[in-house]
Structures are given as C-alpha cells and as structure tokens.
Amino acid sequence: MSEKSILVVDGEQNVRTMMTQALEPLGIPVQTAINGEDALKKMETTTYSVVFLDLKMPGMDGLKVLRHIQQERPGVRVVIVSAHGSVESVAEAMKLGAVDFLEKPFTPTEVRDLATQILEREVLETSQVIHFPDWATLMHEPVSDRSIACARDIVCRAVSTGPSRAEAYTLLASLFEVGFQRLEEMKQLPKVKPTEPFIEGEL
Amino acid sequence: MKVILVGGDKTLYFLCRNFTSKGYEVVVINREQKEAVQLSRQLSAVVLCGDGSDPEILAEAGARSADAILAITPNDQDNLIICQLASLQFGVPRCVALANDPDNAEIFEMLGVTAFSTTDIVGSLIEQRASLEQITNLLPISGGKVNVTEIVLDNKSPVIGQSLKDIRLPEGTLIGVLIRDNQPIIPRGATQLLDGDHIVLITLPDSHGPALKALLGDTE
Amino acid sequence: MKKTGLYIVIVGCGRLGAHLANRLSSEGHSVVAIDLSESAFPGLSADFSGFRIEGDATQTAVLREAKVHKADVLIATTHDDNVNLMVAQVAKKIFNTPKVLARVFDPRRETAYAQLGIRTICPTSVAAGLFFDAISEDE
C-alpha cells in the first residue's frame, strides 16, 4: 500500500507527534499540517488517502476545512478528531461526509487500527463501485505508481462486479498496456509485437 | 450527642446554632483563623482552627468520642477525606459529607461515605414546586428519595367524581390522606374525589411526575 | 505489557507530574496529563506526545473525559493530598484502574489509605529514608 498517504491536521504539537508516531508502523507516508489553511495548501499538491482532521483549531475550524475538502477533493476520506463532549460538531461533520471520528484522548493503537480499517474499507468498497468515473479514480493511483498487481486486482473486481460493462474491459486493456510497457522497460521480454492482439485474445 | 462540624460560612453557622439549641455538644473545625475567631464569638460551641483532614486536629476535636461528623467545606475532596479519616482512624459512627459537585454524591456513597448534595435537593424542590401551583406543600424525606406532597384538586382534574379504586396511579404512589372542608379523611377504595379536595400524596421520585399528571391532568 | 506501551493518566502537572509525563511519554507510553490550569502545561517538554486536559480531576466528568476507565495506570501528583487521595480512590474503586499511585505529603495519612488499598508515595518518608541510608553509608 505504498501508494497511500495520510495527512494529520491538528493545532497541538504533541498530538501531531503522537499521531505520526502511531501511524509510522503502517509504512505509509504521514504528513502533518498545523491548521486548516496549512492543510488545504498541502492538499493542493498531494492527494491523501486519509485525512485526520481536528475540529477545534485556531483560525479556520475543522468543519470549515471539511466543507472545503468535500467540495474540492470529494474522494478524500476525512476522519474527525474531536475533544470529549463535542457530539454536535461530530454529528455535523459526519453529515458533511466525514467517514469516521476519533475522540481525544486516544491511544496510538486506536489511531492505527482506525487508519488500517479505513484503508481496508477502501479496498473493500472497490468491489461495490461500478461507475466508470470511480473506477478511473481508483485506477489512477496504482497505475501512476506502476503497482500493476494492485491495479489488476481492482480491475478484476470491476469485471466480476459488472461483467456487462465495457468500461472495465477498457481499463483492463489499458492496464495490460501499462504492464507491457513496464515489462519492456525492465527488458525482461524481448521487444516483440505490440500488445493489441494479446489483449483481445485475453478478453 | 456529640457532633463535629467541619467547614464555615452561613450553612455551618445555622447548622451549629440548630444543633446547640437542641442541646448537642458541637465542635467546629474551621480552616481560616479570622473566621474561626468570629464563629467562636457567635456560637456556643468549641471552635478549632485547623485542617479537618489532619488526624491531629480531629483527635483534638474529640473525634474518638464523637457520635457524628459533618464535613461541609466547599471542597469535595476535603469532605471525603475528613469523613474517611474520622471513620477509619477514629471510629466515628455517623460521617456525612457534602458533595458540592452533585455527581460526587453517588461517588462518595460508592466509596463508603454517606453524602448529600444540596444542588440535588434544592434542584428537585424547585423543579417540583415550579411545576404546579396547585402543589402547596412539599417535604423531601431521606434526601429526596421520598416526597410528601399536598395537592389541591380543581375542576380540570381528570379524577373528579371517581372512586380511588378506579384511578390508575403509577407504582410507588400512595394517597396518604384526603382533606375535605378541613376534615381529614383516611381514604378507602370507594372514596370519591371531589373538586377542592386536598390530597397528601406520598411518591417515589420516579412516580412523582406521573402521579401528579394522573391526578391533576396535563397542566402544560 | 504491550509493545505499544501503557495508557497512563497523570493528575496534576506540576514539577513531578510534568517530569513523569515527559519521561513516560518518551518511553513510548500513551500519556494524558490533567491539570486545573493551562499554565501548568509548559512544564511538558517539546517531545511530549500525549494529551492535555484542563479541568478539575475531583469532578468525575473530567476523569471520564480522560478515559480513566481505559487507563492501565493513574498517578495523582497534585499539591493537595486530599485531591490525590480522592482521585486515586475514584480511579481504583469506580473506574477499576488496575494500578493507582498517589503522592501524599502528610505521612500520617499513609496508613489510613493503605487500609483502603491505595498505594501512596510520601516524598518526606522517601527523602528521609534516603538521608538515613546516606548517613549510615558514611559510617
């Protein structure tokens, strides 16, 4: 899962440190932002799989940041981090589309388990996604990272969920194209004929 | 009867006056020297200046021979520890702590100390009193666990003309006595309720509201 | 115990509390520090990676906020013996915290609370012991 990354947005240094340390064992890059503005800036250049977002921050508050994220990066999964007793704000955040929440204080294990769960949930949900744009989004990351195995897995699920949909086959085709380009680069195969006929044979 | 009071302020002053007027022997422990001096002038009780949670002060106050200790300082932690020390080290038979934070009343009980919360008592009094003007008298017994209420039935009451045996009252409710034209009547199942009857109602906290509703109707 | 460390709640973030919090946090434990005032927290070092809660620990709501029911250890180190003794008892008897330690300045209260199963540490007794040891060493 090296193509994934996590952003931790919290106003308190000690919490950022703790969460970074807690998430380290997952082997996923973890970045931190000190407030809402900083977070949105970081999200312009990086697409994060999961964002841990503190509700109470100086300046732009968590709910406002969440609204921005939902508008501009609707695919990003946001986990709300809140202090004890802020039920109403959490409820509002969940309504706005946050995927889960974490109540302070929490242990490193709780953060790690939740992150793992959400990342796994993402993989599971892929089997239910049937719209082409979603597949394209899902495909984007593994393909650009050249993790062929992961991408192939997603497409195979796509094919099995909606065998009548042409889109999935198209994706499978492009995947093989990528795959062969890569293999060519690795020079593990002699430069043979283009891949077209092979794909048609597969299908 | 020998009672030790720990704390200060008006509550302590009036409690102490009440106890001494009943002929109790009272020892007051107060932390602030100024207040202690003032209390000793105003009250016919022995006043010690010191920390009530200090075993030496408790010993000096005669905790060994005390029948009861009341800790009513503004700090819950002090009240708890005073009572625990009095009970554990001096064997005082009745130790009662004031829980300033009403949540602590339950906590203290769980830790083996009898506790009361004025917030809870006053709160429930006001709640009950404010709910209906027809409720003319209220007496919480054992810290509000039982309520004795006097209510007056008017023509809006849904039970007018009904016999007691036909009225569905919630569990934990007892009609103690009826007062009609200044005459007390011990009610029986066949007794009919009339407009203007005064009812002395005994309820448990949970049944208090429903019982009032059953007898007086929805007044909101 | 677990490799991720223990969940430790420290009540009172004075010199002793802050010192314990910093050290336990740097050893990889999950630490929550509670103090009456925010001004106590600067005692926490830059790499303290736990939580801070501002509140009165004699109010159970505050202890609940700190999730004392999930804690492996609670340490009460405020400057008020009675606060420490009360918080320790609440943690032990009501939240069932497995390990509870309280600092108590007055050594005369140690015995009473040992009776109640509360482990107290009295700085005066500890220091006195060390002094006695040091004296006998020199002889």
PDB file of C-alpha atoms in Angstrom, chain B:
ATOM      1  CA  MET B   1     -24.932  13.648  71.365  1.00  0.00           C
ATOM      2  CA  LYS B   2     -21.598  14.993  70.220  1.00  0.00           C
ATOM      3  CA  VAL B   3     -21.236  16.381  66.720  1.00  0.00           C
ATOM      4  CA  ILE B   4     -18.170  17.685  64.871  1.00  0.00           C
ATOM      5  CA  LEU B   5     -18.825  20.195  62.111  1.00  0.00           C
ATOM      6  CA  VAL B   6     -16.080  20.933  59.587  1.00  0.00           C
ATOM      7  CA  GLY B   7     -16.391  23.931  57.319  1.00  0.00           C
ATOM      8  CA  GLY B   8     -17.525  27.502  57.524  1.00  0.00           C
ATOM      9  CA  ASP B   9     -19.929  30.012  56.093  1.00  0.00           C
ATOM     10  CA  LYS B  10     -23.600  30.544  56.874  1.00  0.00           C
ATOM     11  CA  THR B  11     -24.551  26.892  56.418  1.00  0.00           C
ATOM     12  CA  LEU B  12     -22.229  25.874  59.200  1.00  0.00           C
ATOM     13  CA  TYR B  13     -23.314  28.762  61.379  1.00  0.00           C
ATOM     14  CA  PHE B  14     -27.009  27.927  61.158  1.00  0.00           C
ATOM     15  CA  LEU B  15     -26.471  24.183  61.450  1.00  0.00           C
ATOM     16  CA  CYS B  16     -24.406  24.725  64.540  1.00  0.00           C
ATOM     17  CA  ARG B  17     -26.994  27.041  66.075  1.00  0.00           C
ATOM     18  CA  ASN B  18     -29.670  24.464  65.335  1.00  0.00           C
ATOM     19  CA  PHE B  19     -27.665  21.679  66.967  1.00  0.00           C
ATOM     20  CA  THR B  20     -26.662  23.621  70.055  1.00  0.00           C
ATOM     21  CA  SER B  21     -30.273  24.694  70.580  1.00  0.00           C
ATOM     22  CA  LYS B  22     -31.164  21.013  70.709  1.00  0.00           C
ATOM     23  CA  GLY B  23     -28.598  20.551  73.408  1.00  0.00           C
ATOM     24  CA  TYR B  24     -25.983  18.791  71.287  1.00  0.00           C
ATOM     25  CA  GLU B  25     -22.345  19.192  72.106  1.00  0.00           C
ATOM     26  CA  VAL B  26     -20.807  20.722  68.991  1.00  0.00           C
ATOM     27  CA  VAL B  27     -17.155  21.160  67.978  1.00  0.00           C
ATOM     28  CA  VAL B  28     -16.475  23.266  64.896  1.00  0.00           C
ATOM     29  CA  ILE B  29     -13.303  22.934  62.829  1.00  0.00           C
ATOM     30  CA  ASN B  30     -12.577  25.871  60.542  1.00  0.00           C
ATOM     31  CA  ARG B  31      -9.509  26.489  58.453  1.00  0.00           C
ATOM     32  CA  GLU B  32      -9.411  30.285  58.401  1.00  0.00           C
ATOM     33  CA  GLN B  33      -8.221  31.908  61.561  1.00  0.00           C
ATOM     34  CA  LYS B  34     -10.319  35.038  61.129  1.00  0.00           C
ATOM     35  CA  GLU B  35     -13.488  33.102  60.507  1.00  0.00           C
ATOM     36  CA  ALA B  36     -12.740  30.688  63.341  1.00  0.00           C
ATOM     37  CA  VAL B  37     -12.397  33.552  65.797  1.00  0.00           C
ATOM     38  CA  GLN B  38     -15.639  35.097  64.584  1.00  0.00           C
ATOM     39  CA  LEU B  39     -17.511  31.793  64.816  1.00  0.00           C
ATOM     40  CA  SER B  40     -16.252  31.200  68.339  1.00  0.00           C
ATOM     41  CA  ARG B  41     -17.679  34.582  69.336  1.00  0.00           C
ATOM     42  CA  GLN B  42     -21.045  33.977  67.721  1.00  0.00           C
ATOM     43  CA  LEU B  43     -21.607  30.348  68.660  1.00  0.00           C
ATOM     44  CA  SER B  44     -21.828  28.483  71.911  1.00  0.00           C
ATOM     45  CA  ALA B  45     -19.589  25.767  70.533  1.00  0.00           C
ATOM     46  CA  VAL B  46     -15.924  24.921  70.761  1.00  0.00           C
ATOM     47  CA  VAL B  47     -14.201  26.217  67.609  1.00  0.00           C
ATOM     48  CA  LEU B  48     -10.845  24.827  66.468  1.00  0.00           C
ATOM     49  CA  CYS B  49      -8.803  26.490  63.788  1.00  0.00           C
ATOM     50  CA  GLY B  50      -7.156  23.947  61.531  1.00  0.00           C
ATOM     51  CA  ASP B  51      -7.393  21.442  58.725  1.00  0.00           C
ATOM     52  CA  GLY B  52     -10.214  18.991  59.375  1.00  0.00           C
ATOM     53  CA  SER B  53      -8.481  16.329  57.334  1.00  0.00           C
ATOM     54  CA  ASP B  54      -5.491  16.453  59.674  1.00  0.00           C
ATOM     55  CA  PRO B  55      -5.728  13.499  62.090  1.00  0.00           C
ATOM     56  CA  GLU B  56      -4.239  15.583  64.888  1.00  0.00           C
ATOM     57  CA  ILE B  57      -6.952  18.212  64.613  1.00  0.00           C
ATOM     58  CA  LEU B  58      -9.617  15.517  64.535  1.00  0.00           C
ATOM     59  CA  ALA B  59      -8.134  13.996  67.676  1.00  0.00           C
ATOM     60  CA  GLU B  60      -8.102  17.400  69.331  1.00  0.00           C
ATOM     61  CA  ALA B  61     -11.756  17.896  68.404  1.00  0.00           C
ATOM     62  CA  GLY B  62     -12.503  14.698  70.293  1.00  0.00           C
ATOM     63  CA  ALA B  63     -13.292  12.565  67.269  1.00  0.00           C
ATOM     64  CA  ARG B  64     -12.866   9.414  69.371  1.00  0.00           C
ATOM     65  CA  SER B  65     -15.955  10.206  71.399  1.00  0.00           C
ATOM     66  CA  ALA B  66     -17.981  11.918  68.663  1.00  0.00           C
ATOM     67  CA  ASP B  67     -21.325  10.467  67.574  1.00  0.00           C
ATOM     68  CA  ALA B  68     -21.314  12.179  64.204  1.00  0.00           C
ATOM     69  CA  ILE B  69     -19.195  14.302  61.912  1.00  0.00           C
ATOM     70  CA  LEU B  70     -20.468  16.577  59.177  1.00  0.00           C
ATOM     71  CA  ALA B  71     -17.992  17.753  56.551  1.00  0.00           C
ATOM     72  CA  ILE B  72     -19.441  20.694  54.664  1.00  0.00           C
ATOM     73  CA  THR B  73     -16.381  22.521  53.298  1.00  0.00           C
ATOM     74  CA  PRO B  74     -16.538  23.864  49.746  1.00  0.00           C
ATOM     75  CA  ASN B  75     -14.015  21.231  48.613  1.00  0.00           C
ATOM     76  CA  ASP B  76     -15.382  17.780  47.889  1.00  0.00           C
ATOM     77  CA  GLN B  77     -12.007  16.111  48.259  1.00  0.00           C
ATOM     78  CA  ASP B  78     -11.640  17.507  51.787  1.00  0.00           C
ATOM     79  CA  ASN B  79     -15.139  16.405  52.779  1.00  0.00           C
ATOM     80  CA  LEU B  80     -14.474  12.872  51.555  1.00  0.00           C
ATOM     81  CA  ILE B  81     -11.118  12.523  53.279  1.00  0.00           C
ATOM     82  CA  ILE B  82     -12.389  14.058  56.544  1.00  0.00           C
ATOM     83  CA  CYS B  83     -15.187  11.507  56.695  1.00  0.00           C
ATOM     84  CA  GLN B  84     -12.940   8.610  55.774  1.00  0.00           C
ATOM     85  CA  LEU B  85     -10.331   9.522  58.372  1.00  0.00           C
ATOM     86  CA  ALA B  86     -12.996  10.073  61.034  1.00  0.00           C
ATOM     87  CA  SER B  87     -14.489   6.705  60.314  1.00  0.00           C
ATOM     88  CA  LEU B  88     -11.273   4.724  59.721  1.00  0.00           C
ATOM     89  CA  GLN B  89      -8.997   6.217  62.348  1.00  0.00           C
ATOM     90  CA  PHE B  90     -11.438   7.383  64.986  1.00  0.00           C
ATOM     91  CA  GLY B  91     -14.426   5.114  64.548  1.00  0.00           C
ATOM     92  CA  VAL B  92     -16.965   7.943  64.318  1.00  0.00           C
ATOM     93  CA  PRO B  93     -20.270   6.100  63.744  1.00  0.00           C
ATOM     94  CA  ARG B  94     -22.018   8.633  61.503  1.00  0.00           C
ATOM     95  CA  CYS B  95     -19.963  10.548  58.942  1.00  0.00           C
ATOM     96  CA  VAL B  96     -21.739  12.693  56.400  1.00  0.00           C
ATOM     97  CA  ALA B  97     -20.056  14.579  53.561  1.00  0.00           C
ATOM     98  CA  LEU B  98     -21.394  17.413  51.468  1.00  0.00           C
ATOM     99  CA  ALA B  99     -20.938  16.786  47.750  1.00  0.00           C
ATOM    100  CA  ASN B 100     -20.627  20.220  46.159  1.00  0.00           C
ATOM    101  CA  ASP B 101     -20.498  18.557  42.750  1.00  0.00           C
ATOM    102  CA  PRO B 102     -23.777  16.618  42.661  1.00  0.00           C
ATOM    103  CA  ASP B 103     -22.078  13.805  40.699  1.00  0.00           C
ATOM    104  CA  ASN B 104     -19.868  13.210  43.699  1.00  0.00           C
ATOM    105  CA  ALA B 105     -22.793  12.296  45.970  1.00  0.00           C
ATOM    106  CA  GLU B 106     -23.064   8.926  44.270  1.00  0.00           C
ATOM    107  CA  ILE B 107     -19.282   8.536  44.100  1.00  0.00           C
ATOM    108  CA  PHE B 108     -18.937   9.153  47.842  1.00  0.00           C
ATOM    109  CA  GLU B 109     -21.604   6.583  48.607  1.00  0.00           C
ATOM    110  CA  MET B 110     -19.721   4.084  46.452  1.00  0.00           C
ATOM    111  CA  LEU B 111     -16.593   4.871  48.426  1.00  0.00           C
ATOM    112  CA  GLY B 112     -18.451   4.148  51.647  1.00  0.00           C
ATOM    113  CA  VAL B 113     -19.228   7.676  52.797  1.00  0.00           C
ATOM    114  CA  THR B 114     -22.748   8.984  53.343  1.00  0.00           C
ATOM    115  CA  ALA B 115     -23.170  12.036  51.154  1.00  0.00           C
ATOM    116  CA  PHE B 116     -25.722  14.648  50.279  1.00  0.00           C
ATOM    117  CA  SER B 117     -25.853  17.215  47.552  1.00  0.00           C
ATOM    118  CA  THR B 118     -27.629  20.490  48.202  1.00  0.00           C
ATOM    119  CA  THR B 119     -27.777  21.087  44.473  1.00  0.00           C
ATOM    120  CA  ASP B 120     -29.800  17.908  44.005  1.00  0.00           C
ATOM    121  CA  ILE B 121     -32.124  18.593  46.911  1.00  0.00           C
ATOM    122  CA  VAL B 122     -32.757  22.241  46.089  1.00  0.00           C
ATOM    123  CA  GLY B 123     -32.937  21.418  42.390  1.00  0.00           C
ATOM    124  CA  SER B 124     -35.633  18.809  42.836  1.00  0.00           C
ATOM    125  CA  LEU B 125     -37.509  21.041  45.241  1.00  0.00           C
ATOM    126  CA  ILE B 126     -37.603  23.894  42.789  1.00  0.00           C
ATOM    127  CA  GLU B 127     -38.449  21.613  39.917  1.00  0.00           C
ATOM    128  CA  GLN B 128     -41.377  20.123  41.769  1.00  0.00           C
ATOM    129  CA  ARG B 129     -42.555  23.384  43.207  1.00  0.00           C
ATOM    130  CA  ALA B 130     -42.328  25.272  39.969  1.00  0.00           C
ATOM    131  CA  SER B 131     -44.214  22.660  38.025  1.00  0.00           C
ATOM    132  CA  LEU B 132     -47.616  23.292  39.539  1.00  0.00           C
ATOM    133  CA  GLU B 133     -49.143  25.987  41.658  1.00  0.00           C
ATOM    134  CA  GLN B 134     -51.656  23.515  42.997  1.00  0.00           C
ATOM    135  CA  ILE B 135     -48.846  21.793  44.811  1.00  0.00           C
ATOM    136  CA  THR B 136     -48.966  23.586  48.105  1.00  0.00           C
ATOM    137  CA  ASN B 137     -46.606  21.643  50.245  1.00  0.00           C
ATOM    138  CA  LEU B 138     -43.538  19.590  49.724  1.00  0.00           C
ATOM    139  CA  LEU B 139     -41.347  17.616  52.038  1.00  0.00           C
ATOM    140  CA  PRO B 140     -38.465  15.562  50.771  1.00  0.00           C
ATOM    141  CA  ILE B 141     -37.650  12.633  53.047  1.00  0.00           C
ATOM    142  CA  SER B 142     -34.261  10.888  53.190  1.00  0.00           C
ATOM    143  CA  GLY B 143     -32.564  13.264  50.829  1.00  0.00           C
ATOM    144  CA  GLY B 144     -35.371  13.435  48.299  1.00  0.00           C
ATOM    145  CA  LYS B 145     -35.891   9.692  47.940  1.00  0.00           C
ATOM    146  CA  VAL B 146     -39.487  10.049  49.125  1.00  0.00           C
ATOM    147  CA  ASN B 147     -41.698  13.060  48.502  1.00  0.00           C
ATOM    148  CA  VAL B 148     -44.687  14.097  50.531  1.00  0.00           C
ATOM    149  CA  THR B 149     -46.798  16.478  48.510  1.00  0.00           C
ATOM    150  CA  GLU B 150     -50.032  18.229  49.182  1.00  0.00           C
ATOM    151  CA  ILE B 151     -52.077  18.916  46.089  1.00  0.00           C
ATOM    152  CA  VAL B 152     -55.452  20.549  45.543  1.00  0.00           C
ATOM    153  CA  LEU B 153     -57.872  19.100  43.008  1.00  0.00           C
ATOM    154  CA  ASP B 154     -59.764  21.556  40.807  1.00  0.00           C
ATOM    155  CA  ASN B 155     -62.482  21.096  38.193  1.00  0.00           C
ATOM    156  CA  LYS B 156     -59.884  20.456  35.486  1.00  0.00           C
ATOM    157  CA  SER B 157     -58.666  17.346  37.238  1.00  0.00           C
ATOM    158  CA  PRO B 158     -59.472  14.140  35.314  1.00  0.00           C
ATOM    159  CA  VAL B 159     -60.224  12.208  38.507  1.00  0.00           C
ATOM    160  CA  ILE B 160     -63.057  14.329  39.882  1.00  0.00           C
ATOM    161  CA  GLY B 161     -66.006  12.128  40.808  1.00  0.00           C
ATOM    162  CA  GLN B 162     -64.037   8.907  40.506  1.00  0.00           C
ATOM    163  CA  SER B 163     -63.505   6.359  43.241  1.00  0.00           C
ATOM    164  CA  LEU B 164     -59.931   5.740  44.287  1.00  0.00           C
ATOM    165  CA  LYS B 165     -60.113   2.106  43.232  1.00  0.00           C
ATOM    166  CA  ASP B 166     -60.883   3.198  39.649  1.00  0.00           C
ATOM    167  CA  ILE B 167     -57.990   5.634  39.366  1.00  0.00           C
ATOM    168  CA  ARG B 168     -54.852   4.284  37.810  1.00  0.00           C
ATOM    169  CA  LEU B 169     -51.913   5.628  39.742  1.00  0.00           C
ATOM    170  CA  PRO B 170     -48.324   4.761  38.897  1.00  0.00           C
ATOM    171  CA  GLU B 171     -46.463   2.341  41.147  1.00  0.00           C
ATOM    172  CA  GLY B 172     -44.657   3.897  44.058  1.00  0.00           C
ATOM    173  CA  THR B 173     -47.565   6.237  44.774  1.00  0.00           C
ATOM    174  CA  LEU B 174     -49.714   6.413  47.852  1.00  0.00           C
ATOM    175  CA  ILE B 175     -52.548   8.738  48.726  1.00  0.00           C
ATOM    176  CA  GLY B 176     -51.951   9.206  52.436  1.00  0.00           C
ATOM    177  CA  VAL B 177     -54.872  11.335  53.458  1.00  0.00           C
ATOM    178  CA  LEU B 178     -57.645  13.472  51.987  1.00  0.00           C
ATOM    179  CA  ILE B 179     -58.596  16.794  53.469  1.00  0.00           C
ATOM    180  CA  ARG B 180     -62.143  17.922  52.634  1.00  0.00           C
ATOM    181  CA  ASP B 181     -63.614  21.015  54.245  1.00  0.00           C
ATOM    182  CA  ASN B 182     -60.765  20.993  56.742  1.00  0.00           C
ATOM    183  CA  GLN B 183     -61.648  17.456  57.794  1.00  0.00           C
ATOM    184  CA  PRO B 184     -59.056  14.713  57.289  1.00  0.00           C
ATOM    185  CA  ILE B 185     -60.376  11.542  55.661  1.00  0.00           C
ATOM    186  CA  ILE B 186     -58.389   8.326  55.570  1.00  0.00           C
ATOM    187  CA  PRO B 187     -59.177   7.229  52.029  1.00  0.00           C
ATOM    188  CA  ARG B 188     -60.506   3.815  51.039  1.00  0.00           C
ATOM    189  CA  GLY B 189     -61.077   2.277  47.643  1.00  0.00           C
ATOM    190  CA  ALA B 190     -64.644   3.550  47.497  1.00  0.00           C
ATOM    191  CA  THR B 191     -63.752   7.149  48.438  1.00  0.00           C
ATOM    192  CA  GLN B 192     -64.700   9.539  45.655  1.00  0.00           C
ATOM    193  CA  LEU B 193     -62.500  12.511  44.819  1.00  0.00           C
ATOM    194  CA  LEU B 194     -64.169  15.909  44.665  1.00  0.00           C
ATOM    195  CA  ASP B 195     -63.307  19.376  43.413  1.00  0.00           C
ATOM    196  CA  GLY B 196     -61.427  21.219  46.144  1.00  0.00           C
ATOM    197  CA  ASP B 197     -60.079  18.106  47.856  1.00  0.00           C
ATOM    198  CA  HIS B 198     -56.612  18.375  49.285  1.00  0.00           C
ATOM    199  CA  ILE B 199     -54.594  15.221  48.794  1.00  0.00           C
ATOM    200  CA  VAL B 200     -51.488  14.335  50.709  1.00  0.00           C
ATOM    201  CA  LEU B 201     -49.538  12.307  48.231  1.00  0.00           C
ATOM    202  CA  ILE B 202     -46.520  10.130  49.002  1.00  0.00           C
ATOM    203  CA  THR B 203     -44.385   9.351  45.977  1.00  0.00           C
ATOM    204  CA  LEU B 204     -41.024   7.965  44.955  1.00  0.00           C
ATOM    205  CA  PRO B 205     -39.034  10.288  42.678  1.00  0.00           C
ATOM    206  CA  ASP B 206     -39.796   8.294  39.504  1.00  0.00           C
ATOM    207  CA  SER B 207     -43.513   8.192  40.113  1.00  0.00           C
ATOM    208  CA  HIS B 208     -43.817  11.789  41.293  1.00  0.00           C
ATOM    209  CA  GLY B 209     -44.414  13.359  37.896  1.00  0.00           C
ATOM    210  CA  PRO B 210     -46.710  10.634  36.551  1.00  0.00           C
ATOM    211  CA  ALA B 211     -48.752  10.646  39.771  1.00  0.00           C
ATOM    212  CA  LEU B 212     -49.281  14.414  39.585  1.00  0.00           C
ATOM    213  CA  LYS B 213     -50.283  14.043  35.971  1.00  0.00           C
ATOM    214  CA  ALA B 214     -52.776  11.296  36.768  1.00  0.00           C
ATOM    215  CA  LEU B 215     -54.417  13.357  39.495  1.00  0.00           C
ATOM    216  CA  LEU B 216     -54.218  16.850  38.072  1.00  0.00           C
ATOM    217  CA  GLY B 217     -54.201  16.172  34.338  1.00  0.00           C
ATOM    218  CA  ASP B 218     -51.894  17.698  31.796  1.00  0.00           C
ATOM    219  CA  THR B 219     -51.364  21.190  33.044  1.00  0.00           C
ATOM    220  CA  GLU B 220     -48.979  22.301  30.345  1.00  0.00           C
TER     221      GLU B 220
END
